[in-house]
Coordinates of C-alpha atoms in Angstrom, one line a residue:
D8 CA -17.3 -5.0 12.9
F9 CA -13.6 -6.1 11.7
Y10 CA -10.5 -4.2 11.9
S11 CA -7.2 -5.6 10.2
R12 CA -4.4 -4.3 8.0
G13 CA -6.6 -5.6 5.5
L14 CA -6.3 -8.6 3.3
D15 CA -4.8 -9.4 -0.2
D16 CA -7.3 -10.9 -2.9
R17 CA -5.5 -14.1 -3.0
E18 CA -6.5 -14.8 0.7
F19 CA -10.5 -14.6 -0.6
E20 CA -9.5 -17.8 -2.8
S21 CA -7.8 -19.6 -0.1
F22 CA -10.2 -21.2 2.3
R23 CA -11.1 -24.9 3.3
G24 CA -11.7 -27.3 0.2
A25 CA -10.5 -24.3 -1.8
G26 CA -7.6 -26.7 -3.2
L27 CA -10.3 -29.5 -4.3
L28 CA -12.6 -27.0 -6.2
R29 CA -9.2 -25.8 -8.3
R30 CA -9.1 -29.1 -9.7
L31 CA -12.6 -29.9 -10.4
L32 CA -14.0 -26.5 -11.3
P33 CA -13.1 -23.8 -13.9
R34 CA -10.8 -20.9 -12.7
Q35 CA -14.0 -18.6 -13.2
V36 CA -15.9 -20.5 -10.4
L37 CA -13.1 -20.0 -7.8
Q38 CA -12.8 -16.5 -8.9
A39 CA -16.5 -15.9 -8.4
I40 CA -16.4 -17.6 -4.5
A41 CA -13.4 -15.4 -4.0
R42 CA -15.8 -11.9 -5.1
R43 CA -18.6 -13.1 -3.1
R44 CA -16.3 -13.3 0.0
R45 CA -14.6 -10.3 -0.8
R46 CA -17.9 -8.5 -0.6
V47 CA -19.3 -9.8 2.8
F48 CA -15.5 -8.7 4.1
D49 CA -16.2 -5.0 2.6
R50 CA -19.7 -5.0 4.6
V51 CA -17.6 -5.7 7.7
F52 CA -14.4 -4.2 7.4
R53 CA -14.0 -1.0 9.3
G54 CA -10.2 -0.4 8.5
S55 CA -6.9 -0.6 10.4
I56 CA -6.0 0.5 14.1
P57 CA -2.8 2.0 14.9
A58 CA -1.1 -0.3 17.9
D59 CA -1.5 2.5 20.3
E60 CA -5.3 3.4 19.6
K61 CA -6.6 -0.4 19.8
V62 CA -7.5 -0.4 23.3
Q63 CA -9.2 3.0 23.0
K64 CA -11.5 1.4 19.9
L65 CA -12.3 -1.7 21.8
R66 CA -14.1 0.2 24.5
E67 CA -16.6 0.9 22.0
Y68 CA -17.8 -2.5 22.2
R69 CA -18.8 -4.9 24.6
F70 CA -17.5 -8.4 23.0
Y71 CA -14.3 -9.1 21.0
I72 CA -13.7 -12.2 19.3
A73 CA -10.0 -13.2 20.2
Y74 CA -9.2 -16.0 18.3
E75 CA -5.1 -16.7 18.3
N76 CA -3.4 -16.6 15.1
T77 CA -1.8 -19.7 16.5
G78 CA -4.6 -22.1 16.8
N79 CA -5.2 -24.2 19.8
M80 CA -1.5 -24.2 20.8
P81 CA -0.7 -24.9 24.4
G82 CA 1.0 -22.2 26.3
C83 CA 0.5 -19.7 23.5
I84 CA -1.7 -16.7 24.4
S85 CA -1.1 -13.4 22.6
E86 CA -2.2 -10.1 23.5
K87 CA -5.9 -10.6 22.5
L88 CA -7.3 -11.5 25.7
F89 CA -5.1 -8.8 27.6
D90 CA -5.9 -5.9 25.0
C91 CA -9.7 -6.8 26.0
F92 CA -8.9 -6.8 29.5
A93 CA -7.3 -3.4 29.3
A94 CA -10.6 -2.1 27.7
S95 CA -12.9 -3.8 29.8
V96 CA -14.4 -5.8 27.2
V97 CA -15.4 -9.4 27.1
P98 CA -13.5 -11.7 25.0
I99 CA -14.7 -14.5 23.4
Y100 CA -11.8 -16.7 23.2
L101 CA -10.4 -19.3 21.2
G102 CA -6.7 -20.3 21.3
D103 CA -4.9 -22.0 24.2
P104 CA -6.7 -25.1 25.1
N105 CA -5.2 -24.5 28.7
V106 CA -5.9 -21.0 29.4
D107 CA -8.0 -21.2 32.0
E108 CA -5.0 -22.4 34.0
I109 CA -3.6 -19.0 33.8
V110 CA -6.4 -16.7 33.0
P111 CA -9.7 -17.7 35.2
A112 CA -12.5 -19.0 32.8
A113 CA -15.0 -16.4 34.3
C114 CA -13.1 -13.9 32.8
F115 CA -14.0 -14.8 29.1
I116 CA -16.3 -16.6 27.0
D117 CA -14.9 -20.2 25.8
R118 CA -16.0 -20.1 22.2
R119 CA -15.2 -24.2 22.2
R120 CA -18.5 -24.5 24.4
F121 CA -20.9 -23.6 21.3
A122 CA -21.4 -25.9 18.7
S123 CA -22.1 -23.0 15.8
H124 CA -21.8 -19.2 15.5
E125 CA -25.7 -19.0 15.8
E126 CA -25.6 -20.5 19.3
L127 CA -22.7 -18.2 20.4
Y128 CA -25.1 -15.5 18.9
Q129 CA -28.1 -16.5 21.0
F130 CA -26.2 -16.7 23.6
L131 CA -24.5 -13.0 23.5
R132 CA -27.9 -11.7 22.4
Q133 CA -29.5 -12.9 25.3
M134 CA -27.0 -12.4 28.0
S135 CA -28.6 -9.8 30.8
Y136 CA -26.4 -6.8 31.6
D137 CA -26.1 -8.5 35.4
D138 CA -24.4 -11.3 33.5
Y139 CA -22.2 -9.2 31.5
M140 CA -21.1 -7.3 34.7
V141 CA -20.2 -10.9 36.3
Y142 CA -17.9 -11.3 33.5
I143 CA -16.1 -7.5 33.6
Q144 CA -15.9 -7.9 37.6
A145 CA -14.4 -11.2 37.2
I146 CA -11.8 -9.2 34.6
A147 CA -11.3 -6.4 37.1
E148 CA -10.1 -8.8 40.1
F149 CA -7.8 -10.7 37.9
L150 CA -6.0 -7.6 36.6
R151 CA -5.4 -7.0 40.4
S152 CA -4.1 -10.6 41.1
D153 CA -0.5 -11.9 41.7
T154 CA -1.1 -14.2 38.9
C155 CA -1.6 -11.4 36.2
A156 CA 1.4 -9.2 37.7
S157 CA 3.5 -12.5 36.8
L158 CA 2.6 -12.5 33.1
R159 CA 5.4 -10.3 32.3
P160 CA 6.5 -10.4 28.5
D161 CA 9.6 -12.3 29.4
R162 CA 7.5 -15.2 30.8
N163 CA 5.1 -15.2 27.4
A164 CA 8.5 -15.7 25.6
Q165 CA 9.8 -18.3 27.9
L166 CA 6.4 -20.0 27.0
L167 CA 6.6 -19.7 22.9
A168 CA 10.4 -20.9 23.2
R169 CA 9.3 -23.9 25.2
Q170 CA 6.3 -24.9 22.4
I171 CA 8.5 -24.3 19.4
T172 CA 11.5 -26.4 21.1
N173 CA 9.3 -29.5 21.7

């Protein structure tokens, strides 16, 4: 399931290699690709969720794909991980390469460990309930820790400011 505020039709024409295709192929080919991408999106799109209902919605799931919009920028950890923790959902995290310096690696599934989406899918599919609960217990311990208590919004703003100015 995918929740979002939605995507503009132009975003379906924007993907790796699209610039080259625009130069080589007729416009109709790119539009056909965009229509196909839109159909895939429409199959999984479930609408938008008001910010104050996000944690409640996450509780309906065991896992959440928590990919940072900033890519792998060191020091930039958004709300995505912490929303999962609040909902007792195991995040599949891709973002800050040093995230485990702040959040214990036992609290999330590091997407970088998997060579493909299929490999990740098989890992999740074969995970036992006991293994899943190890993540949930690690999350609960982290939420009670002094480290977690020190992660205030002002500290996060300082980390972002440092990255922007460097």
